[in-house]
mmCIF file of C-alpha atoms and ligand atoms in Angstrom:
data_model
loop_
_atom_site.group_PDB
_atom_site.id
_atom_site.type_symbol
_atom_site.label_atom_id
_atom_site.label_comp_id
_atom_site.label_asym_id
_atom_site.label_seq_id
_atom_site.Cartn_x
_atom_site.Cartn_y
_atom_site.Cartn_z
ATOM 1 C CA UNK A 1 -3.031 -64.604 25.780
ATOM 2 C CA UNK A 2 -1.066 -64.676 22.476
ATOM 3 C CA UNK A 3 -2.037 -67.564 20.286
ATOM 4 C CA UNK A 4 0.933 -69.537 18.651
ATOM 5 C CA UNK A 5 0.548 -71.764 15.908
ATOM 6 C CA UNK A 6 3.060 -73.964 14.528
ATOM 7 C CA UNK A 7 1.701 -76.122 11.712
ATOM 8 C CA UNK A 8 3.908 -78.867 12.237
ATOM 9 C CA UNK A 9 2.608 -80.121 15.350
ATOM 10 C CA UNK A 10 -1.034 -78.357 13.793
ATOM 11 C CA UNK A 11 -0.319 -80.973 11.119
ATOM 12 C CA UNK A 12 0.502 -83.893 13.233
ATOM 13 C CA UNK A 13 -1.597 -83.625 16.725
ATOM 14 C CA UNK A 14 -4.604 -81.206 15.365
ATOM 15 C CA UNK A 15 -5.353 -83.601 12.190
ATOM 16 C CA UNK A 16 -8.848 -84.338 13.642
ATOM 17 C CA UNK A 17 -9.956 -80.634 13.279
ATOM 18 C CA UNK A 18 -10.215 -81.070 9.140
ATOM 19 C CA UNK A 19 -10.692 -84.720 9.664
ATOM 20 C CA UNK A 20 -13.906 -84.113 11.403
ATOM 21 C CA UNK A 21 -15.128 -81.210 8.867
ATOM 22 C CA UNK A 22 -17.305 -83.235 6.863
ATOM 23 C CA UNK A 23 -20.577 -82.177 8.197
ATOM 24 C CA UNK A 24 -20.215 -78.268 7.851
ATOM 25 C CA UNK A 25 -18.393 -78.653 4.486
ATOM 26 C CA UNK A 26 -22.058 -80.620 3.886
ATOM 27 C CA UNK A 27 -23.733 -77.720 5.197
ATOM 28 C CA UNK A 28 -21.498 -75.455 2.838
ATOM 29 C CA UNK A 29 -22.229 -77.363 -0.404
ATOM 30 C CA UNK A 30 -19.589 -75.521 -2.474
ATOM 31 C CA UNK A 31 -20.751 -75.283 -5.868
ATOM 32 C CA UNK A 32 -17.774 -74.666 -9.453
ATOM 33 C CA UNK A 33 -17.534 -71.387 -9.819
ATOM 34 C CA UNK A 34 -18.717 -69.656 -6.776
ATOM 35 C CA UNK A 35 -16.548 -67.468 -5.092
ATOM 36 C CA UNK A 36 -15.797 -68.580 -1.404
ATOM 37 C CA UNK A 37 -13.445 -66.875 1.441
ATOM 38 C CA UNK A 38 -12.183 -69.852 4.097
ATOM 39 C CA UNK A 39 -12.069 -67.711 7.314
ATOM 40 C CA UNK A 40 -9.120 -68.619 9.636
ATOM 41 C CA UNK A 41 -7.680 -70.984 7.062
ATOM 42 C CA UNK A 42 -5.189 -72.104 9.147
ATOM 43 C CA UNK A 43 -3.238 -75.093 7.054
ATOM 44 C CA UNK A 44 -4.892 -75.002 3.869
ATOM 45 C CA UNK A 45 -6.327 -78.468 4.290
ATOM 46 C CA UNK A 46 -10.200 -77.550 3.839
ATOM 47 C CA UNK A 47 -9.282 -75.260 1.875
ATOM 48 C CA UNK A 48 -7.676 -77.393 -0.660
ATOM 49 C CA UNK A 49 -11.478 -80.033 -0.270
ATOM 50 C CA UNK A 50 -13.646 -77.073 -1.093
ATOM 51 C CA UNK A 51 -11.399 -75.959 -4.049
ATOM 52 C CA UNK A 52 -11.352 -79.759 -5.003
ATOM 53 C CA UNK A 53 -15.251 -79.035 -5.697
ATOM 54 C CA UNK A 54 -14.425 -76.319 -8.591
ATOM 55 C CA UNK A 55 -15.438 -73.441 -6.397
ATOM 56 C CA UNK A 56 -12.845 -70.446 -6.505
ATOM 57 C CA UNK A 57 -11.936 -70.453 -2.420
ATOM 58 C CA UNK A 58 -9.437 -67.917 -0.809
ATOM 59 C CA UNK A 59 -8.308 -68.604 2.544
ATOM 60 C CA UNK A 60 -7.574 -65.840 5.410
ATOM 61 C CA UNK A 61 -5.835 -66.510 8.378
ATOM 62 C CA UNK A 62 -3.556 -64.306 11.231
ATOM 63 C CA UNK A 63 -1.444 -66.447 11.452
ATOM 64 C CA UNK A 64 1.732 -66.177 8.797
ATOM 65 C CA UNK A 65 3.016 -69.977 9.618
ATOM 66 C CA UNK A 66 -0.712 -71.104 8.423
ATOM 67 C CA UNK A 67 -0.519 -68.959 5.534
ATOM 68 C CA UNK A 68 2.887 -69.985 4.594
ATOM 69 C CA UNK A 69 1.673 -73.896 5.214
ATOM 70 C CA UNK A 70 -1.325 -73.451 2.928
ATOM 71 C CA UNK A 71 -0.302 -71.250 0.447
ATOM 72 C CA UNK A 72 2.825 -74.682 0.468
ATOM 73 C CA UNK A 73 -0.335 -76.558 -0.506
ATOM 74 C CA UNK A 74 -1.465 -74.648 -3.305
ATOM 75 C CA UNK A 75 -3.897 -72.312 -2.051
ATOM 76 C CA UNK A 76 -4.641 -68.930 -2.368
ATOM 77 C CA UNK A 77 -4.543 -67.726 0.817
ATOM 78 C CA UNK A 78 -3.923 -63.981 2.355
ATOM 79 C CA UNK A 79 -2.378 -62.998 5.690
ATOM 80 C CA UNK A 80 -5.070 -60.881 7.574
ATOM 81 C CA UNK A 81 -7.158 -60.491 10.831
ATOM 82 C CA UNK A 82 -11.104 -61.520 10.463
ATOM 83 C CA UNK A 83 -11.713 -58.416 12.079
ATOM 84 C CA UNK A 84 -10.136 -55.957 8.972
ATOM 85 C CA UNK A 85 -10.985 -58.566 6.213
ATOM 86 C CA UNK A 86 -8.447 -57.392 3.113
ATOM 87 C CA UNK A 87 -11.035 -57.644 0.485
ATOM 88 C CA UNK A 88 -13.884 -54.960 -1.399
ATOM 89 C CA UNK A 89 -17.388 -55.176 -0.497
ATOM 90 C CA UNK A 90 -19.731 -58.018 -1.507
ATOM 91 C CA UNK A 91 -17.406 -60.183 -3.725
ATOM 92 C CA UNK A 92 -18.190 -63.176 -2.335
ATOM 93 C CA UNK A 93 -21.426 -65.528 -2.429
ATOM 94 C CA UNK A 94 -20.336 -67.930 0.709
ATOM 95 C CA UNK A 95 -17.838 -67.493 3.593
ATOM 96 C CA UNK A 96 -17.097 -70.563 5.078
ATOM 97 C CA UNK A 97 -14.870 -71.234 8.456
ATOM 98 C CA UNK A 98 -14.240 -74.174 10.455
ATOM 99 C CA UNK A 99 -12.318 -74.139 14.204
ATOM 100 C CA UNK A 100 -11.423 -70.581 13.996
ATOM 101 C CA UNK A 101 -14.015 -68.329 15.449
ATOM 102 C CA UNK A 102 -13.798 -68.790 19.234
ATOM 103 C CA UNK A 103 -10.407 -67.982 18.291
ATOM 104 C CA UNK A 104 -11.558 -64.572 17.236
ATOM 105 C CA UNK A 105 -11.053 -61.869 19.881
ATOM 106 C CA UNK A 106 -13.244 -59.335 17.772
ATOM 107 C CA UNK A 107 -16.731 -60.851 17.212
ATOM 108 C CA UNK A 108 -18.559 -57.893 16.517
ATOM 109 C CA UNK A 109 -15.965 -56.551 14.013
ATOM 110 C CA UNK A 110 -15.081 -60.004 12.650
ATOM 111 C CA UNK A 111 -19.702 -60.329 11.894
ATOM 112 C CA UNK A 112 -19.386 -56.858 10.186
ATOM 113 C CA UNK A 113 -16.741 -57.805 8.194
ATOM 114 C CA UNK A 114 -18.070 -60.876 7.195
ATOM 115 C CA UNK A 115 -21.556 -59.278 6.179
ATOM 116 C CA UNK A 116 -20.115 -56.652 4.020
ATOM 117 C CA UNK A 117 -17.391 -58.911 1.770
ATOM 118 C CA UNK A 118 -21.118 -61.249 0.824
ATOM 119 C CA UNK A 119 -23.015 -60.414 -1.668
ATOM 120 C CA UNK A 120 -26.278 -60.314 -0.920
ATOM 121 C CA UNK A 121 -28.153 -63.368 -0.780
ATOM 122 C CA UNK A 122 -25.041 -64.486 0.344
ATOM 123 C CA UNK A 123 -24.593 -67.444 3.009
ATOM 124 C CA UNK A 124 -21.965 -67.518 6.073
ATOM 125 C CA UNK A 125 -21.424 -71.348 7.153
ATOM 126 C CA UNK A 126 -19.227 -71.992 10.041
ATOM 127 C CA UNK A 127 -18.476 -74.688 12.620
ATOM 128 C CA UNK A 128 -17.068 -73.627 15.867
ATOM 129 C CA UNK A 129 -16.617 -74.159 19.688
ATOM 130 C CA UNK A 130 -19.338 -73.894 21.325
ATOM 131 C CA UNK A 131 -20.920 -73.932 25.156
ATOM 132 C CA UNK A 132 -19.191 -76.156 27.379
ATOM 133 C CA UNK A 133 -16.274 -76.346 24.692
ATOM 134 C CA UNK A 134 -13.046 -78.725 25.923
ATOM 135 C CA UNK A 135 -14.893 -77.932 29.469
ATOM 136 C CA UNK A 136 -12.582 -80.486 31.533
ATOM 137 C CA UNK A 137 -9.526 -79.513 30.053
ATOM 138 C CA UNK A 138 -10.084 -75.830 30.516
ATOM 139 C CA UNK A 139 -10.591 -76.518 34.924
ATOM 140 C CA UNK A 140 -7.332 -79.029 34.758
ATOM 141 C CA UNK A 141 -5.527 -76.346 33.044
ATOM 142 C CA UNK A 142 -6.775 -73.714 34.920
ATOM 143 C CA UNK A 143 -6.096 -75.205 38.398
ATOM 144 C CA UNK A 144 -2.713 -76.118 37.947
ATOM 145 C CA UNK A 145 -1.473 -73.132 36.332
ATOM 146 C CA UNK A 146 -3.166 -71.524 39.560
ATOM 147 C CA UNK A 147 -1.505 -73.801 41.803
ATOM 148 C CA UNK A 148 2.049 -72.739 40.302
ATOM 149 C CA UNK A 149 1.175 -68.802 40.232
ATOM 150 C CA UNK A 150 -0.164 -68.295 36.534
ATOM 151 C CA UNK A 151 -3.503 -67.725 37.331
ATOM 152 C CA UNK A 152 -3.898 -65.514 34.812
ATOM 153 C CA UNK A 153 -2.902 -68.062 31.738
ATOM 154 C CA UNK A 154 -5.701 -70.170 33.035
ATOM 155 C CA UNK A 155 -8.179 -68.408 30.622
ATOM 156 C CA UNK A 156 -7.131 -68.374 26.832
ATOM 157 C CA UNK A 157 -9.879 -65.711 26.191
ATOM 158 C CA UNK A 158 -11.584 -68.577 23.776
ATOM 159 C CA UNK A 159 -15.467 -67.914 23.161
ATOM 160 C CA UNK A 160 -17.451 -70.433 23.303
ATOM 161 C CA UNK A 161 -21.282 -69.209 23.033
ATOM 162 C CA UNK A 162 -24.543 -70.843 23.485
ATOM 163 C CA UNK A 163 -26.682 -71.271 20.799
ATOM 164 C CA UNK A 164 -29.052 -68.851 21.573
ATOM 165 C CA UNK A 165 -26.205 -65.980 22.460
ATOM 166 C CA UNK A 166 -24.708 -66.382 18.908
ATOM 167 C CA UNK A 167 -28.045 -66.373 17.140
ATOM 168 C CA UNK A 168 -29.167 -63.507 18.734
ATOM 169 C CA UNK A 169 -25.514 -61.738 18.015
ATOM 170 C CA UNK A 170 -25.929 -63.038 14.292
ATOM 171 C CA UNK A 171 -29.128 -61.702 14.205
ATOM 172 C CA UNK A 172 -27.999 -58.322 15.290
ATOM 173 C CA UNK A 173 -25.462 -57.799 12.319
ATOM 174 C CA UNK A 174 -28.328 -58.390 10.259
ATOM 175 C CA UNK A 175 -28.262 -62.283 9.491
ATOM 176 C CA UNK A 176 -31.187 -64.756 8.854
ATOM 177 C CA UNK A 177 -30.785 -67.968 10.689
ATOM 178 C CA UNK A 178 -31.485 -70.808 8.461
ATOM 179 C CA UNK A 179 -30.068 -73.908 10.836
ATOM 180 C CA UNK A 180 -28.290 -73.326 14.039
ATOM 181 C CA UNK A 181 -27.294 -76.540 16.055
ATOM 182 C CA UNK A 182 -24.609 -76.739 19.418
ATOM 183 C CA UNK A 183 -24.084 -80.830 19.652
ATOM 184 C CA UNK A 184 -21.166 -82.564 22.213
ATOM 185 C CA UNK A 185 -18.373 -84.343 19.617
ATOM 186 C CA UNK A 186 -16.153 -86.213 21.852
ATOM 187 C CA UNK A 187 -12.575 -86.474 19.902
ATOM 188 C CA UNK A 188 -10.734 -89.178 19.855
ATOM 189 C CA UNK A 189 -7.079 -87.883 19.944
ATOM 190 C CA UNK A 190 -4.351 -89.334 18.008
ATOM 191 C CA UNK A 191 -1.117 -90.990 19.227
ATOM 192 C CA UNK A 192 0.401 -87.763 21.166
ATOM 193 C CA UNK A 193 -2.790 -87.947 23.381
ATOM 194 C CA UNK A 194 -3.248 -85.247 25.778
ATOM 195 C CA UNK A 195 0.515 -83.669 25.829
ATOM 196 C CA UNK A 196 0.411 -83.888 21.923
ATOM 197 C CA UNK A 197 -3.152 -81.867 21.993
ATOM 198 C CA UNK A 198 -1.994 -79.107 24.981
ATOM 199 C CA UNK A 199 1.370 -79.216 22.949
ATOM 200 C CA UNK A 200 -0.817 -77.959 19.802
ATOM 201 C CA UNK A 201 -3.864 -75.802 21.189
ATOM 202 C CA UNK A 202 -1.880 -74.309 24.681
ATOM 203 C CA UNK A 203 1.114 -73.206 23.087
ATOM 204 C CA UNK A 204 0.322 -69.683 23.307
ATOM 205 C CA UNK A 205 -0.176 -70.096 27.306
ATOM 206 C CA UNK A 206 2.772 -72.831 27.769
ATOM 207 C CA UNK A 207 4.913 -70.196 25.840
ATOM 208 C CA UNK A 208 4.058 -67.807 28.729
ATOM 209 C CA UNK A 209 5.144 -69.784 31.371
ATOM 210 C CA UNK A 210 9.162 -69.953 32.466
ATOM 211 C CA UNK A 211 10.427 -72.637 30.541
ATOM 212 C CA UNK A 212 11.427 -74.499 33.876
ATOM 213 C CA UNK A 213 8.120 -75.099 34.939
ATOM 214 C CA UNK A 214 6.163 -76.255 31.045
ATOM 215 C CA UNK A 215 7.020 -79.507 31.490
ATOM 216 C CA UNK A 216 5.757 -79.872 35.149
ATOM 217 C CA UNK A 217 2.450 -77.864 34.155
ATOM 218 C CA UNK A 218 2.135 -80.316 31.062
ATOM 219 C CA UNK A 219 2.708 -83.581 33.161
ATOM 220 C CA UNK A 220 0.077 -82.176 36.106
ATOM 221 C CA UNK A 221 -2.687 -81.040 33.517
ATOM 222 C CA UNK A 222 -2.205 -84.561 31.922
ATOM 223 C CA UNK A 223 -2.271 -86.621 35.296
ATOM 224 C CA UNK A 224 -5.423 -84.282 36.280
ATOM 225 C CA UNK A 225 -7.190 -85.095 32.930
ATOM 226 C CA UNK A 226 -6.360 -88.641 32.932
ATOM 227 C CA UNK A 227 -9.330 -89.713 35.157
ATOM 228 C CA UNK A 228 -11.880 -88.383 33.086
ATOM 229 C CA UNK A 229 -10.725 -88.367 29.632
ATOM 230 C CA UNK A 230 -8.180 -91.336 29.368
ATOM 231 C CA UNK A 231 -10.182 -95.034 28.794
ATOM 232 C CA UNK A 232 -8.804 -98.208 29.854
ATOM 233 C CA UNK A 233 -7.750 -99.114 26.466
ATOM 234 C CA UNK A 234 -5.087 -96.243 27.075
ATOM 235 C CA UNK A 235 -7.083 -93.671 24.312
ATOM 236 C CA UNK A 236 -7.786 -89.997 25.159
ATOM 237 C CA UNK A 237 -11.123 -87.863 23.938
ATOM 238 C CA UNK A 238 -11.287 -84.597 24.427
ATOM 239 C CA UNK A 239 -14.557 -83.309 25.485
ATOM 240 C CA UNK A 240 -15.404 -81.001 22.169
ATOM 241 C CA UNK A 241 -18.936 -79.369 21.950
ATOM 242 C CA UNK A 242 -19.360 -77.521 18.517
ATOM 243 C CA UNK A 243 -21.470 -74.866 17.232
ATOM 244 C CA UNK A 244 -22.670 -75.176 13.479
ATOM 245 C CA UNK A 245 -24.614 -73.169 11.533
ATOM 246 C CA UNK A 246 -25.899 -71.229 8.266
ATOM 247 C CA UNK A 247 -27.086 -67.670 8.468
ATOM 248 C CA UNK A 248 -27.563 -65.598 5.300
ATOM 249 C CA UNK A 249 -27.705 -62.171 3.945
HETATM 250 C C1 SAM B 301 -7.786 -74.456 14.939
HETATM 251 S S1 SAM B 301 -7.206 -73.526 13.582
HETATM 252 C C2 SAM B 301 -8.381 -73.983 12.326
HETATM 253 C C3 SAM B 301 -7.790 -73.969 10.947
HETATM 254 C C4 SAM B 301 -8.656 -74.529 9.811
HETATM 255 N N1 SAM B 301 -9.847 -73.742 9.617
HETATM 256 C C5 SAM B 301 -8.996 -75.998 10.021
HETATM 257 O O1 SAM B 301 -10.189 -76.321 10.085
HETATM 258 O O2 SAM B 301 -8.055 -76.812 10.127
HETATM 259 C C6 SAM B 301 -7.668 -71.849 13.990
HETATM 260 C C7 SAM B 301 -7.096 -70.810 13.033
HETATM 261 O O3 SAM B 301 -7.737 -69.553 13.294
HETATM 262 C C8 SAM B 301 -6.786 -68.541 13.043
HETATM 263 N N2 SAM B 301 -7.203 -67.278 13.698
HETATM 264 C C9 SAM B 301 -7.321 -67.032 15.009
HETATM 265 N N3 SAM B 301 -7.711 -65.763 15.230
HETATM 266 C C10 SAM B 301 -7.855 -65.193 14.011
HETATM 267 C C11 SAM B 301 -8.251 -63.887 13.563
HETATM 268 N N4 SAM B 301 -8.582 -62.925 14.427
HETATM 269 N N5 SAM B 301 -8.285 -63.658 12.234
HETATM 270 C C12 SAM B 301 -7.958 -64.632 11.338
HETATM 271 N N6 SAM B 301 -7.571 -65.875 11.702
HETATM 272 C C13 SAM B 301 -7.531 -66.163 13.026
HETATM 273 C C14 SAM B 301 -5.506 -69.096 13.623
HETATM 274 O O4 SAM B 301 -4.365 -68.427 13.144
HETATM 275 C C15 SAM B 301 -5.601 -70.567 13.196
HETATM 276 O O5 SAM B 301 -4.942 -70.806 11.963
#
């Protein structure tokens, strides 16, 4: 499934996702001066808080819309995949990422990467879907996609690990767990609700289908969802469960 990003609508219906970054950028504890890479940057926006904290942050990101939207923001930010990091060995002392790595079809190469740009002693802190991630939406999307003959863009190929699983893969590229936690973080969603979210984080997969038939998948997913993640005061939350932690080198 090709992922699409457009940070317009990233800007508008996916504000939450930096909004809600407090607690790993706490975990992170940028200090002036240290030298930190923002894995899967996307817009720039946490970028831009951890370089507010005199740290010297680069962001990475695939995408070239994201790169073009932070670098509009002031970053520094490169164009590159996580797995074939653009930068010499051991330069940096933290590597920070937020809502990118389930995202990241090469997990092994992406964890060998990311050990070899640290220096030693260095610390990876990241926040990221985890077990049970956006579980609801995934079935509505799934089943009516299904239902129409897409069966196959049911699945964005997202990884979403347990706790255990990504320690033990951590482990294995040679990292020392120092706080691991998977916690449910029900989002509230902003005024484009549901179709403003799929809009944002199934573009890739609505993309893929004929364009005759988006609207009607959109519409069904939404009525589908509505049961379960629409409240009476006419809010949506979507059903988030993160993965946060700090391993070191
Ligand atoms: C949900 S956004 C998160 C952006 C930002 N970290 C934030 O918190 O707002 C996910 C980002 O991961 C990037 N991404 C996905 N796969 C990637 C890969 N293999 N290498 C680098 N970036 C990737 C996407 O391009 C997208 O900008």
């Amino acid at each position: 499934m090709p992922q699409t990003w457009n940070p317009e609508s990233y800007g508008r219906d996916g504000a939450f996702v930096h909004e809600l970054a407090g607690g790993v950028l706490e975990w992170l504890a940028a200090e002036p001066g240290e030298r930190i890479l923002d894995l899967g940057c996307g817009d720039g926006q946490l970028t831009k808080r951890i370089a507010d904290t005199g740290a010297s942050v680069v962001g990475v990101d695939a995408s070239r819309q994201m790169v073009a939207a932070a670098r509009a923001r002031g970053i520094k930010a490169d164009n590159g995949p996580a797995e074939k990091l653009p930068y010499p060995d051991h330069i940096f002392e933290a590597v920070f990422s937020n809502a990118a790595l389930h995202w990241i079809r090469g997990q092994d190469e992406m964890l060998t990467q990311v050990r070899r740009v640290l220096r030693p002693g260095g610390r990876f802190v990241a926040e990221m879907g985890g077990h049970g991630n956006i579980a609801a939406i995934r079935v509505a999307f799934s089943a009516v996609v299904a239902r129409h003959g897409f069966a196959s863009l049911g699945d964005r190929g997202n990884y979403y690990p347990t706790a255990e699983t990504y320690k033990r893969r951590l482990e294995r590229h040679g990292f020392a767990i120092q706080k691991l936690i998977l916690f449910p973080r029900p989002t509230l969603l902003n005024n484009g609700g549901m179709t403003g979210w799929l809009n944002t984080f199934y573009r890739g997969a609505l993309d893929s289908l004929p364009e005759q038939l988006r609207e009607t998948v959109l519409k069904e997913t939404v009525a589908l969802l509505a049961p379960a993640l629409h409240d009476h005061d006419g809010r949506w939350t979507a059903d988030y469960v993160r993965l946060r932690f700090i391993a070191t080198v």
